[in-house]
Short mmCIF file of C-alpha atoms and ligand atoms in Angstrom, two decimals:
data_model
loop_
_atom_site.label_atom_id
_atom_site.label_comp_id
_atom_site.label_asym_id
_atom_site.label_seq_id
_atom_site.Cartn_x
_atom_site.Cartn_y
_atom_site.Cartn_z
CA UNK O 502 -79.54 -75.76 236.41
CA UNK O 503 -78.34 -72.65 238.33
CA UNK O 504 -77.03 -74.87 241.27
CA UNK O 505 -75.55 -77.27 238.97
CA UNK O 506 -73.66 -74.61 237.13
CA UNK O 507 -72.54 -73.20 240.39
CA UNK O 508 -71.24 -76.46 241.65
CA UNK O 509 -69.20 -76.85 238.30
CA UNK O 510 -67.83 -73.27 238.90
CA UNK O 511 -66.93 -74.07 242.34
CA UNK O 512 -64.93 -77.30 241.20
CA UNK O 513 -63.26 -75.27 238.33
CA UNK O 514 -62.11 -72.63 240.72
CA UNK O 515 -60.52 -75.03 243.25
CA UNK O 516 -58.62 -76.79 240.33
CA UNK O 517 -57.50 -73.34 239.03
CA UNK O 518 -56.31 -72.59 242.64
CA UNK O 519 -54.16 -75.68 242.72
CA UNK O 520 -52.81 -75.14 239.12
CA UNK O 521 -52.19 -71.31 240.01
CA UNK O 522 -50.29 -72.43 243.12
CA UNK O 523 -48.22 -74.76 240.88
CA UNK O 524 -47.55 -71.86 238.66
CA UNK O 525 -46.49 -69.63 241.41
CA UNK O 526 -43.98 -72.41 242.64
CA UNK O 527 -42.74 -72.56 239.09
CA UNK O 528 -42.32 -68.83 238.81
CA UNK O 529 -40.44 -68.97 242.07
CA UNK O 530 -38.31 -71.72 240.96
CA UNK O 531 -37.19 -69.86 237.89
CA UNK O 532 -36.65 -66.40 239.62
CA UNK O 533 -35.54 -66.48 243.28
CA UNK O 534 -35.33 -70.09 244.54
CA UNK O 535 -32.01 -71.08 245.84
CA UNK O 536 -30.69 -74.25 244.27
CA UNK O 537 -31.08 -76.45 247.31
CA UNK O 538 -34.82 -76.15 246.76
CA UNK O 539 -34.82 -77.90 243.39
CA UNK O 540 -35.58 -81.48 244.23
CA UNK O 541 -38.48 -80.72 246.72
CA UNK O 542 -39.88 -78.12 244.30
CA UNK O 543 -40.11 -80.66 241.53
CA UNK O 544 -41.93 -82.91 243.79
CA UNK O 545 -44.35 -80.17 245.19
CA UNK O 546 -45.18 -79.02 241.57
CA UNK O 547 -46.04 -82.49 240.49
CA UNK O 548 -48.23 -83.01 243.48
CA UNK O 549 -50.29 -79.91 242.87
CA UNK O 550 -50.55 -80.88 239.20
CA UNK O 551 -51.67 -84.28 239.95
CA UNK O 552 -54.43 -83.18 242.37
CA UNK O 553 -55.48 -80.74 239.72
CA UNK O 554 -55.71 -83.39 237.03
CA UNK O 555 -57.45 -85.95 239.48
CA UNK O 556 -60.06 -83.37 240.45
CA UNK O 557 -60.80 -82.23 236.84
CA UNK O 558 -61.11 -85.87 235.48
CA UNK O 559 -63.43 -86.90 238.52
CA UNK O 560 -66.43 -88.65 236.87
CA UNK O 561 -68.47 -86.09 238.91
CA UNK O 562 -67.32 -83.41 236.55
CA UNK O 563 -68.47 -85.49 233.48
CA UNK O 564 -71.94 -85.89 235.14
CA UNK O 565 -72.33 -82.22 235.84
CA UNK O 566 -71.40 -81.40 232.23
CA UNK O 567 -73.95 -84.02 231.10
CA UNK O 568 -76.58 -82.65 233.26
CA UNK O 569 -75.81 -79.25 231.86
CA UNK O 570 -76.14 -80.24 228.07
CA UNK O 571 -79.83 -79.20 227.65
CA UNK O 572 -79.11 -76.01 229.36
CA UNK O 573 -76.10 -75.22 227.31
CA UNK O 574 -78.17 -75.79 224.19
CA UNK O 575 -80.65 -73.46 225.13
CA UNK O 576 -78.26 -70.77 225.24
CA UNK O 577 -76.79 -68.73 222.54
CA UNK O 578 -73.31 -70.19 221.47
CA UNK O 579 -71.45 -67.18 222.38
CA UNK O 580 -73.08 -66.60 225.81
CA UNK O 581 -70.55 -66.75 228.77
CA UNK O 582 -72.24 -69.56 230.33
CA UNK O 583 -72.70 -71.62 227.23
CA UNK O 584 -69.10 -70.94 226.42
CA UNK O 585 -67.86 -71.98 229.94
CA UNK O 586 -69.82 -75.40 229.63
CA UNK O 587 -68.69 -75.99 226.13
CA UNK O 588 -65.03 -75.29 226.62
CA UNK O 589 -64.97 -77.08 229.90
CA UNK O 590 -66.63 -80.23 228.17
CA UNK O 591 -64.20 -80.26 225.42
CA UNK O 592 -61.12 -80.12 227.75
CA UNK O 593 -62.78 -82.75 229.95
CA UNK O 594 -63.28 -85.13 227.20
CA UNK O 595 -59.91 -84.71 226.08
CA UNK O 596 -58.38 -85.04 229.56
CA UNK O 597 -60.55 -88.24 230.17
CA UNK O 598 -59.21 -90.14 227.36
CA UNK O 599 -55.81 -90.25 228.67
CA UNK O 600 -55.32 -92.84 231.63
CA UNK O 601 -53.82 -91.21 234.61
CA UNK O 602 -51.16 -93.87 234.72
CA UNK O 603 -49.99 -92.99 231.04
CA UNK O 604 -49.88 -89.33 232.07
CA UNK O 605 -47.55 -90.34 235.10
CA UNK O 606 -45.43 -92.41 232.84
CA UNK O 607 -45.12 -89.52 230.25
CA UNK O 608 -44.26 -87.05 232.96
CA UNK O 609 -41.67 -89.21 234.78
CA UNK O 610 -40.09 -90.18 231.43
CA UNK O 611 -40.14 -86.37 230.36
CA UNK O 612 -38.19 -85.54 233.66
CA UNK O 613 -35.60 -88.28 233.38
CA UNK O 614 -35.16 -87.41 229.58
CA UNK O 615 -34.69 -83.78 230.47
CA UNK O 616 -32.00 -84.67 233.01
CA UNK O 617 -30.01 -86.61 230.42
CA UNK O 618 -30.51 -83.90 227.87
CA UNK O 619 -29.10 -81.21 230.17
CA UNK O 620 -25.85 -83.15 230.16
CA UNK O 621 -26.09 -84.62 226.67
CA UNK O 622 -26.31 -81.08 224.93
CA UNK O 623 -23.01 -79.59 226.24
CA UNK O 624 -21.29 -82.93 225.76
CA UNK O 625 -22.45 -82.94 222.16
CA UNK O 626 -23.69 -86.46 222.66
CA UNK O 627 -26.89 -87.45 220.83
CA UNK O 628 -26.29 -91.00 221.48
CA UNK O 629 -26.96 -90.58 225.14
CA UNK O 630 -30.46 -88.99 224.31
CA UNK O 631 -31.24 -91.35 221.57
CA UNK O 632 -32.90 -94.28 223.54
CA UNK O 633 -34.90 -91.72 225.55
CA UNK O 634 -36.02 -89.92 222.39
CA UNK O 635 -37.17 -93.31 221.02
CA UNK O 636 -39.19 -93.80 224.02
CA UNK O 637 -40.59 -90.42 223.82
CA UNK O 638 -41.60 -91.11 220.19
CA UNK O 639 -43.17 -94.41 221.16
CA UNK O 640 -45.14 -92.55 223.99
CA UNK O 641 -46.11 -89.69 221.71
CA UNK O 642 -47.68 -92.25 219.26
CA UNK O 643 -49.51 -93.94 222.29
CA UNK O 644 -50.83 -90.55 223.25
CA UNK O 645 -52.09 -89.96 219.68
CA UNK O 646 -53.82 -93.22 219.88
CA UNK O 647 -56.09 -92.35 222.57
CA UNK O 648 -57.75 -90.09 219.99
CA UNK O 649 -58.84 -92.69 217.43
CA UNK O 650 -60.25 -91.10 214.16
CA UNK O 651 -57.60 -88.49 213.48
CA UNK O 652 -56.55 -87.88 209.95
CA UNK O 653 -52.80 -87.60 210.75
CA UNK O 654 -51.10 -89.01 213.90
CA UNK O 655 -49.82 -85.45 214.72
CA UNK O 656 -53.39 -84.02 214.82
CA UNK O 657 -54.06 -84.93 218.38
CA UNK O 658 -50.85 -83.69 219.66
CA UNK O 659 -51.22 -80.33 217.82
CA UNK O 660 -54.76 -80.09 218.95
CA UNK O 661 -53.81 -79.60 222.71
CA UNK O 662 -51.83 -76.45 222.21
CA UNK O 663 -53.71 -75.20 218.99
CA UNK O 664 -57.12 -76.61 219.19
CA UNK O 665 -58.78 -76.69 215.60
CA UNK O 666 -55.44 -76.81 213.78
CA UNK O 667 -54.48 -79.88 211.84
CA UNK O 668 -51.59 -81.10 209.71
CA UNK O 669 -53.82 -80.66 206.60
CA UNK O 670 -54.36 -76.89 207.48
CA UNK O 671 -50.72 -76.31 208.63
CA UNK O 672 -48.93 -78.09 206.10
CA UNK O 673 -49.98 -76.18 202.90
CA UNK O 674 -49.57 -72.92 204.87
CA UNK O 675 -45.93 -73.71 205.92
CA UNK O 676 -45.08 -75.01 202.41
CA UNK O 677 -46.13 -71.56 200.87
CA UNK O 678 -44.38 -69.78 203.49
CA UNK O 679 -41.29 -71.69 202.93
CA UNK O 680 -41.35 -71.24 199.23
CA UNK O 681 -41.43 -67.49 199.81
CA UNK O 682 -38.91 -67.41 202.52
CA UNK O 683 -35.95 -69.44 201.32
CA UNK O 684 -35.38 -67.14 198.19
CA UNK O 685 -35.66 -64.02 200.52
CA UNK O 686 -32.99 -65.43 202.94
CA UNK O 687 -30.88 -66.34 200.08
CA UNK O 688 -31.08 -62.73 198.66
CA UNK O 689 -30.39 -61.36 202.25
CA UNK O 690 -27.40 -63.69 202.61
CA UNK O 691 -25.92 -62.37 199.27
CA UNK O 692 -26.20 -58.80 200.24
CA UNK O 693 -23.52 -57.07 202.26
CA UNK O 694 -23.78 -57.76 206.00
CA UNK O 695 -25.46 -55.14 208.19
CA UNK O 696 -23.39 -53.60 210.84
CA UNK O 697 -24.91 -54.09 214.10
CA UNK O 698 -21.96 -53.29 216.23
CA UNK O 699 -24.10 -50.30 217.90
CA UNK O 700 -25.98 -52.87 219.84
CA UNK O 701 -22.80 -54.48 221.15
CA UNK O 702 -21.37 -52.04 223.36
CA UNK O 703 -21.50 -51.88 227.32
CA UNK O 704 -25.26 -51.04 228.40
CA UNK O 705 -25.69 -51.05 232.06
CA UNK O 706 -28.42 -53.38 233.10
CA UNK O 707 -30.46 -51.01 235.40
CA UNK O 708 -31.04 -48.27 232.40
CA UNK O 709 -31.83 -51.24 230.16
CA UNK O 710 -34.63 -52.46 232.38
CA UNK O 711 -35.92 -49.04 233.25
CA UNK O 712 -36.19 -48.23 229.52
CA UNK O 713 -38.01 -51.47 228.75
CA UNK O 714 -40.30 -50.97 231.69
CA UNK O 715 -41.26 -47.51 230.47
CA UNK O 716 -42.03 -48.69 226.94
CA UNK O 717 -44.51 -51.62 228.18
CA UNK O 718 -46.14 -49.08 230.55
CA UNK O 719 -46.92 -47.18 227.49
CA UNK O 720 -48.13 -50.29 225.65
CA UNK O 721 -50.66 -50.80 228.31
CA UNK O 722 -48.98 -53.59 230.51
CA UNK O 723 -50.47 -52.81 233.97
CA UNK O 724 -47.86 -52.99 236.80
CA UNK O 725 -50.88 -52.90 239.25
CA UNK O 726 -51.73 -56.38 238.14
CA UNK O 727 -48.31 -57.51 237.26
CA UNK O 728 -44.56 -57.28 237.74
CA UNK O 729 -41.41 -58.12 235.99
CA UNK O 730 -38.44 -60.15 237.39
CA UNK O 731 -35.33 -61.74 235.95
CA UNK O 732 -34.89 -65.11 234.75
CA UNK O 733 -32.91 -67.32 232.39
CA UNK O 734 -35.51 -68.10 229.79
CA UNK O 735 -37.86 -65.35 229.85
CA UNK O 736 -41.73 -66.17 230.10
CA UNK O 737 -45.16 -64.81 231.24
CA UNK O 738 -47.19 -66.58 233.77
CA UNK O 739 -50.70 -65.91 235.30
CA UNK O 740 -51.71 -66.63 239.22
CA UNK O 741 -55.10 -64.76 238.65
CA UNK O 742 -56.24 -62.17 236.35
CA UNK O 743 -55.20 -59.52 238.80
CA UNK O 744 -51.68 -61.03 238.83
CA UNK O 745 -50.10 -61.59 235.30
CA UNK O 746 -46.31 -61.55 235.59
CA UNK O 747 -43.51 -61.32 233.19
CA UNK O 748 -39.84 -62.05 233.33
CA UNK O 749 -36.93 -61.03 231.40
CA UNK O 750 -33.15 -61.32 231.03
CA UNK O 751 -30.45 -58.84 230.01
CA UNK O 752 -26.92 -58.89 228.54
CA UNK O 753 -24.72 -55.76 229.06
CA UNK O 754 -23.13 -56.59 225.73
CA UNK O 755 -26.41 -56.81 223.74
CA UNK O 756 -28.94 -54.17 223.98
CA UNK O 757 -31.57 -56.00 222.14
CA UNK O 758 -31.71 -58.94 224.49
CA UNK O 759 -33.71 -57.42 227.53
CA UNK O 760 -35.53 -54.82 225.34
CA UNK O 761 -37.31 -57.20 222.86
CA UNK O 762 -37.88 -60.07 225.39
CA UNK O 763 -39.71 -57.49 227.54
CA UNK O 764 -41.79 -56.22 224.78
CA UNK O 765 -42.58 -59.94 223.94
CA UNK O 766 -43.55 -60.98 227.32
CA UNK O 767 -45.67 -57.84 227.84
CA UNK O 768 -47.42 -58.94 224.87
CA UNK O 769 -48.35 -62.22 226.34
CA UNK O 770 -49.07 -60.67 229.79
CA UNK O 771 -51.35 -57.92 228.30
CA UNK O 772 -53.48 -60.75 226.58
CA UNK O 773 -54.09 -62.23 229.83
CA UNK O 774 -54.44 -59.02 231.76
CA UNK O 775 -57.15 -58.03 229.27
CA UNK O 776 -59.34 -61.16 229.67
CA UNK O 777 -62.74 -60.48 231.12
CA UNK O 778 -62.78 -60.60 234.86
CA UNK O 779 -65.85 -62.62 235.04
CA UNK O 780 -63.81 -65.70 233.74
CA UNK O 781 -61.74 -65.55 236.87
CA UNK O 782 -61.06 -69.04 238.06
CA UNK O 783 -62.47 -70.93 235.10
CA UNK O 784 -60.76 -72.54 231.87
CA UNK O 785 -61.99 -69.52 230.02
CA UNK O 786 -59.51 -67.31 231.75
CA UNK O 787 -56.47 -68.10 229.46
CA UNK O 788 -55.24 -67.38 226.03
CA UNK O 789 -57.05 -69.44 223.59
CA UNK O 790 -54.15 -71.26 221.88
CA UNK O 791 -50.40 -71.40 221.48
CA UNK O 792 -50.75 -69.58 218.01
CA UNK O 793 -52.87 -66.89 219.20
CA UNK O 794 -50.76 -66.34 222.34
CA UNK O 795 -47.71 -65.92 220.16
CA UNK O 796 -49.53 -63.64 217.67
CA UNK O 797 -49.96 -61.22 220.64
CA UNK O 798 -46.33 -61.31 221.88
CA UNK O 799 -44.89 -60.97 218.40
CA UNK O 800 -47.27 -58.25 217.47
CA UNK O 801 -45.84 -56.00 220.02
CA UNK O 802 -42.29 -57.19 219.89
CA UNK O 803 -41.97 -57.08 216.10
CA UNK O 804 -44.53 -55.33 214.12
CA UNK O 805 -44.69 -52.55 216.70
CA UNK O 806 -41.35 -52.75 218.56
CA UNK O 807 -39.17 -53.15 215.47
CA UNK O 808 -40.87 -50.61 213.34
CA UNK O 809 -39.34 -47.30 212.14
CA UNK O 810 -42.40 -45.43 213.33
CA UNK O 811 -41.96 -46.76 216.97
CA UNK O 812 -38.27 -45.79 217.05
CA UNK O 813 -39.05 -42.22 215.65
CA UNK O 814 -40.45 -41.58 219.09
CA UNK O 815 -38.46 -43.86 221.17
CA UNK O 816 -34.99 -43.71 219.82
CA UNK O 817 -34.13 -39.99 221.08
CA UNK O 818 -35.19 -41.35 224.50
CA UNK O 819 -32.86 -44.30 224.12
CA UNK O 820 -30.13 -41.97 222.92
CA UNK O 821 -30.48 -39.96 226.15
CA UNK O 822 -30.69 -42.87 228.23
CA UNK O 823 -27.32 -44.11 226.58
CA UNK O 824 -25.78 -40.93 225.45
CA UNK O 825 -22.04 -42.16 225.29
CA UNK O 826 -23.07 -45.30 223.34
CA UNK O 827 -25.71 -43.96 220.99
CA UNK O 828 -25.17 -40.09 220.45
CA UNK O 829 -23.35 -40.62 217.38
CA UNK O 830 -25.32 -43.57 215.97
CA UNK O 831 -28.12 -42.26 213.31
CA UNK O 832 -31.53 -43.87 213.95
CA UNK O 833 -31.42 -45.63 210.51
CA UNK O 834 -28.29 -47.48 211.60
CA UNK O 835 -29.79 -48.58 214.77
CA UNK O 836 -33.11 -49.45 212.95
CA UNK O 837 -31.21 -51.67 210.50
CA UNK O 838 -29.14 -53.28 213.38
CA UNK O 839 -32.34 -54.40 215.23
CA UNK O 840 -33.90 -55.75 211.94
CA UNK O 841 -30.63 -57.55 210.85
CA UNK O 842 -31.32 -60.84 209.06
CA UNK O 843 -28.85 -63.50 209.27
CA UNK O 844 -28.47 -67.28 208.71
CA UNK O 845 -27.82 -68.51 212.19
CA UNK O 846 -27.76 -71.95 213.78
CA UNK O 847 -30.04 -71.25 216.87
CA UNK O 848 -33.73 -70.72 216.72
CA UNK O 849 -34.21 -68.62 219.89
CA UNK O 850 -31.74 -66.04 218.63
CA UNK O 851 -33.03 -65.95 215.05
CA UNK O 852 -34.52 -62.77 213.59
CA UNK O 853 -38.20 -62.35 212.35
CA UNK O 854 -37.35 -63.85 208.73
CA UNK O 855 -35.43 -66.82 209.46
CA UNK O 856 -37.20 -67.78 212.54
CA UNK O 857 -40.00 -69.47 210.62
CA UNK O 858 -37.37 -71.71 208.89
CA UNK O 859 -36.23 -72.91 212.15
CA UNK O 860 -39.81 -73.83 213.16
CA UNK O 861 -40.89 -75.38 210.00
CA UNK O 862 -37.86 -77.64 209.95
CA UNK O 863 -38.66 -79.00 213.20
CA UNK O 864 -42.41 -79.31 212.41
CA UNK O 865 -41.59 -81.42 209.34
CA UNK O 866 -39.24 -83.46 211.18
CA UNK O 867 -41.74 -84.16 213.92
CA UNK O 868 -44.27 -85.33 211.30
CA UNK O 869 -41.68 -87.61 209.66
CA UNK O 870 -40.69 -89.22 213.14
CA UNK O 871 -44.41 -89.69 214.03
CA UNK O 872 -45.30 -91.03 210.70
CA UNK O 873 -42.53 -93.46 210.83
CA UNK O 874 -40.77 -92.29 207.70
CA UNK O 875 -37.79 -91.31 209.76
CA UNK O 876 -36.10 -93.09 212.65
CA UNK O 877 -34.66 -91.45 215.62
CA UNK O 878 -31.26 -92.52 214.85
CA UNK O 879 -31.40 -90.84 211.30
CA UNK O 880 -32.72 -87.49 212.94
CA UNK O 881 -29.13 -85.85 213.36
CA UNK O 882 -28.50 -86.26 209.63
CA UNK O 883 -31.88 -85.48 208.61
CA UNK O 884 -31.42 -82.22 210.73
CA UNK O 885 -28.22 -81.29 208.84
CA UNK O 886 -29.58 -81.93 205.49
CA UNK O 887 -32.76 -80.01 205.82
CA UNK O 888 -30.45 -77.15 207.47
CA UNK O 889 -28.34 -77.04 204.36
CA UNK O 890 -31.47 -76.95 202.09
CA UNK O 891 -33.07 -73.93 203.95
CA UNK O 892 -30.19 -72.04 205.26
CA UNK O 893 -27.30 -72.89 202.92
CA UNK O 894 -25.17 -73.74 206.05
CA UNK O 895 -24.62 -76.86 208.18
CA UNK O 896 -24.47 -76.84 211.92
CA UNK O 897 -20.88 -77.96 212.92
CA UNK O 898 -22.16 -80.12 215.61
CA UNK O 899 -25.42 -81.68 217.16
CA UNK O 900 -25.10 -79.39 220.17
CA UNK O 901 -26.21 -76.41 218.21
CA UNK O 902 -28.20 -78.70 215.67
CA UNK O 903 -30.65 -81.38 216.84
CA UNK O 904 -29.90 -81.16 220.52
CA UNK O 905 -30.63 -77.29 221.00
CA UNK O 906 -34.20 -77.24 221.92
CA UNK O 907 -35.58 -78.73 225.11
CA UNK O 908 -39.07 -79.30 223.82
CA UNK O 909 -38.56 -82.99 222.23
CA UNK O 910 -36.35 -83.82 225.39
CA UNK O 911 -38.93 -83.03 228.02
CA UNK O 912 -42.30 -83.59 226.60
CA UNK O 913 -43.74 -85.14 223.40
CA UNK O 914 -42.66 -85.21 219.82
CA UNK O 915 -45.52 -83.27 217.92
CA UNK O 916 -47.28 -80.17 218.62
CA UNK O 917 -44.39 -78.36 220.15
CA UNK O 918 -43.45 -75.99 217.26
CA UNK O 919 -46.36 -74.90 215.04
CA UNK O 920 -47.55 -72.29 217.39
CA UNK O 921 -44.60 -70.03 216.93
CA UNK O 922 -45.02 -69.62 213.13
CA UNK O 923 -48.74 -69.68 213.28
CA UNK O 924 -48.39 -66.66 215.70
CA UNK O 925 -46.03 -64.76 213.15
CA UNK O 926 -48.61 -65.36 210.47
CA UNK O 927 -51.41 -64.46 212.51
CA UNK O 928 -49.95 -61.30 214.16
CA UNK O 929 -49.80 -59.83 210.45
CA UNK O 930 -53.30 -60.74 209.83
CA UNK O 931 -54.62 -59.28 213.11
CA UNK O 932 -52.56 -56.10 212.76
CA UNK O 933 -53.88 -55.66 209.09
CA UNK O 934 -57.49 -55.89 210.38
CA UNK O 935 -56.75 -53.44 213.12
CA UNK O 936 -55.25 -51.00 210.84
CA UNK O 937 -58.10 -51.27 208.46
CA UNK O 938 -60.40 -50.39 211.44
CA UNK O 939 -58.17 -47.59 212.70
CA UNK O 940 -55.60 -46.20 210.16
CA UNK O 941 -54.54 -43.69 212.85
CA UNK O 942 -52.91 -46.46 214.67
CA UNK O 943 -49.75 -45.84 212.53
CA UNK O 944 -49.40 -42.01 213.54
CA UNK O 945 -50.17 -42.90 217.06
CA UNK O 946 -47.13 -45.30 217.28
CA UNK O 947 -45.01 -42.62 216.07
CA UNK O 948 -46.05 -40.47 218.93
CA UNK O 949 -45.64 -43.25 221.29
CA UNK O 950 -49.42 -43.77 221.78
CA UNK O 951 -50.83 -47.13 221.85
CA UNK O 952 -54.23 -46.70 223.20
CA UNK O 953 -56.11 -47.47 220.07
CA UNK O 954 -54.24 -50.44 219.17
CA UNK O 955 -54.37 -51.89 222.75
CA UNK O 956 -58.05 -51.11 222.95
CA UNK O 957 -58.77 -52.77 219.77
CA UNK O 958 -56.83 -56.03 220.72
CA UNK O 959 -58.55 -55.96 224.01
CA UNK O 960 -61.99 -55.47 222.47
CA UNK O 961 -61.46 -58.05 219.77
CA UNK O 962 -59.15 -60.56 221.14
CA UNK O 963 -57.93 -60.31 224.79
CA UNK O 964 -61.25 -60.01 226.67
CA UNK O 965 -62.62 -63.26 225.17
CA UNK O 966 -60.00 -65.57 226.67
CA UNK O 967 -60.69 -69.08 225.51
CA UNK O 968 -64.33 -68.52 224.88
CA UNK O 969 -63.71 -69.02 221.08
CA UNK O 970 -61.19 -71.62 219.58
CA UNK O 971 -58.51 -70.02 217.14
CA UNK O 972 -60.29 -70.80 214.09
CA UNK O 973 -63.48 -69.17 215.52
CA UNK O 974 -61.70 -66.12 216.73
CA UNK O 975 -59.81 -65.51 213.61
CA UNK O 976 -63.13 -65.64 211.68
CA UNK O 977 -64.76 -63.30 214.12
CA UNK O 978 -62.07 -60.74 214.26
CA UNK O 979 -60.98 -60.75 210.61
CA UNK O 980 -64.14 -62.11 208.81
CA UNK O 981 -62.30 -65.08 207.19
CA UNK O 982 -60.00 -68.00 208.16
CA UNK O 983 -56.33 -67.73 208.95
CA UNK O 984 -54.34 -66.25 205.78
CA UNK O 985 -50.80 -66.00 205.05
CA UNK O 986 -51.07 -63.36 202.61
CA UNK O 987 -50.89 -60.29 205.26
CA UNK O 988 -47.70 -61.89 206.59
CA UNK O 989 -46.00 -62.23 203.24
CA UNK O 990 -47.00 -58.66 202.40
CA UNK O 991 -45.50 -57.54 205.71
CA UNK O 992 -42.26 -59.34 205.20
CA UNK O 993 -41.90 -58.23 201.63
CA UNK O 994 -42.64 -54.61 202.35
CA UNK O 995 -40.45 -54.28 205.42
CA UNK O 996 -37.43 -56.34 204.30
CA UNK O 997 -37.77 -55.32 200.71
CA UNK O 998 -37.06 -51.87 201.85
CA UNK O 999 -34.07 -52.95 203.97
CA UNK O 1000 -32.41 -55.49 201.50
CA UNK O 1001 -32.41 -55.97 197.68
CA UNK O 1002 -35.07 -58.57 197.39
ZN1 ZN Q 1154 -43.80 -66.08 223.29
#
C-alpha cells in the first residue's frame, strides 16, 4: 500500500507541476507580458491544462484509487492520507464523468464567446452574444447531465466550485437574506447621501501601494513566500505553498481601490500560505471551495479592514502618509466614506450591503435559464425587471446590465456566482466563532495587532486546505451548519449605526 500511495502522490505532483506552470503563465499574461505574446500564450496554457487533465483522468489513476480503497477505510477519516485518497477520488470521479471531447468543445466555445463579448459589451450589443450564450446554456445543461441523479439541474455546476452546496441549501438562505436586505437598502437610499469626496482627491500610487503593503504585512501575509504586482483585475494565485502571489490595481483619484483590493487578495493569499506544507503538490493544497475562499478575503477586507477599530490604529498613519489630502478630514468622515452604501449598477464596484443583491439576482437568473423558465432572448428584460425590484433603479443599457460580468460569456451558466455571497455569510459566522474563542481580538485590531486572529484562522481553517469540504469544515469550526444569522447581525449592527434603519 505504501508504494501505491507513493505512486499516486508522484502522479499528483506531476499534474500539479503542469497546472502550476499554467498558472505562472497566466500570472505573467496578466501582469508583465507584452501584447504580442497573447496568441501563443493562450495556446501554451491550453496545452498545459490539457496535459494535466489527461494525466489526471488516466485510468491508471482510477486503478490506484481503487487499490487504495481498503487502506483508506482502515485509516481515520480525518487523517492526512485518508483525506488525500478521498479528495482525489472525489475529484477523479467527477472529472472522469465528463468526456475530454466535451471539455475541449466547452473550452473552445468559451474562448470564442469571450472574444465576441469583449466587443459586444462596449458596443452595448446583446444580440451579438445571444447565439453564443444560447450555446453556452445548451452546453451547461449537457454538462449537468453527465451527473445524473441531481435534484436540481444547477447542482452539478455548483458542486465544482462549492462542493456539498446545492440549490435546496442555497435558495432559502438567499431568500432570507434578500428579504432582510431589500428594506435595508431602501432605508439607506432614503437617507441623505454620504459625502465620500475625501477618497476622491489625488493620491500618488507609490504611497498608496506602500501603505497597503504595510497593512497586509501586519495581517500576516508573508512576502518571503509571496509578492504583489499590478494588474487590471486583481486576483491571488499559487505556484507552490512557498510562492503564493497577489495582484492589485490603483487609481490616483480613488483611495479605496488599491487599499481594499490589496486586503482582499491578501486574505486569499494568506489562506493558501497557511496550508499545511505536507500537502504540497497534492489536491489538498488548495482552498476548499469558492465560498470558503471568498470568506477569507472578505473577512480581512470588510470585517477587519472596514471596521472602526482597525482605523483607530491606521487612520493617523494614513493621514501622515497623505497629510495634504487627509489632515483636515476627521476619522469619522473617512470611516463613513469607506462604508458608503449606494444603489449602483456594477457588481464589482458595489458596497458590502448591496453586493449580495447583485449576486442573488445572477444566481436566480442562472437557475431560471437552466430550468428553462427563462429564454436567453428574454434575459436582458428579466435583468432589468429584477434590478428594478431589488435596487429601485433600472440600468440604462445592457452594457452596465446583463453584459457586465465576464462569467457567463467565458464559461458555463450555473455555479458562477453563489460563492461570493456564501463567502459573505460565512465570514461573519467564522469571525463570530473566533471572537467567542478570543474576545481580545477586538482590542488587538484596535492596536494594529492581528496575531491572534491570523493564528486562529490558520489553526481552524487555513492549515486544512481541501481536507474537509466546506460543510464539513463549517461544522468542525463552528459546531453547526452554515448559518445566516451572524451575517444579518453583523450588517444590522454596523449599518444600523451608520444609517437610520
Ligand atoms: Zn475574492
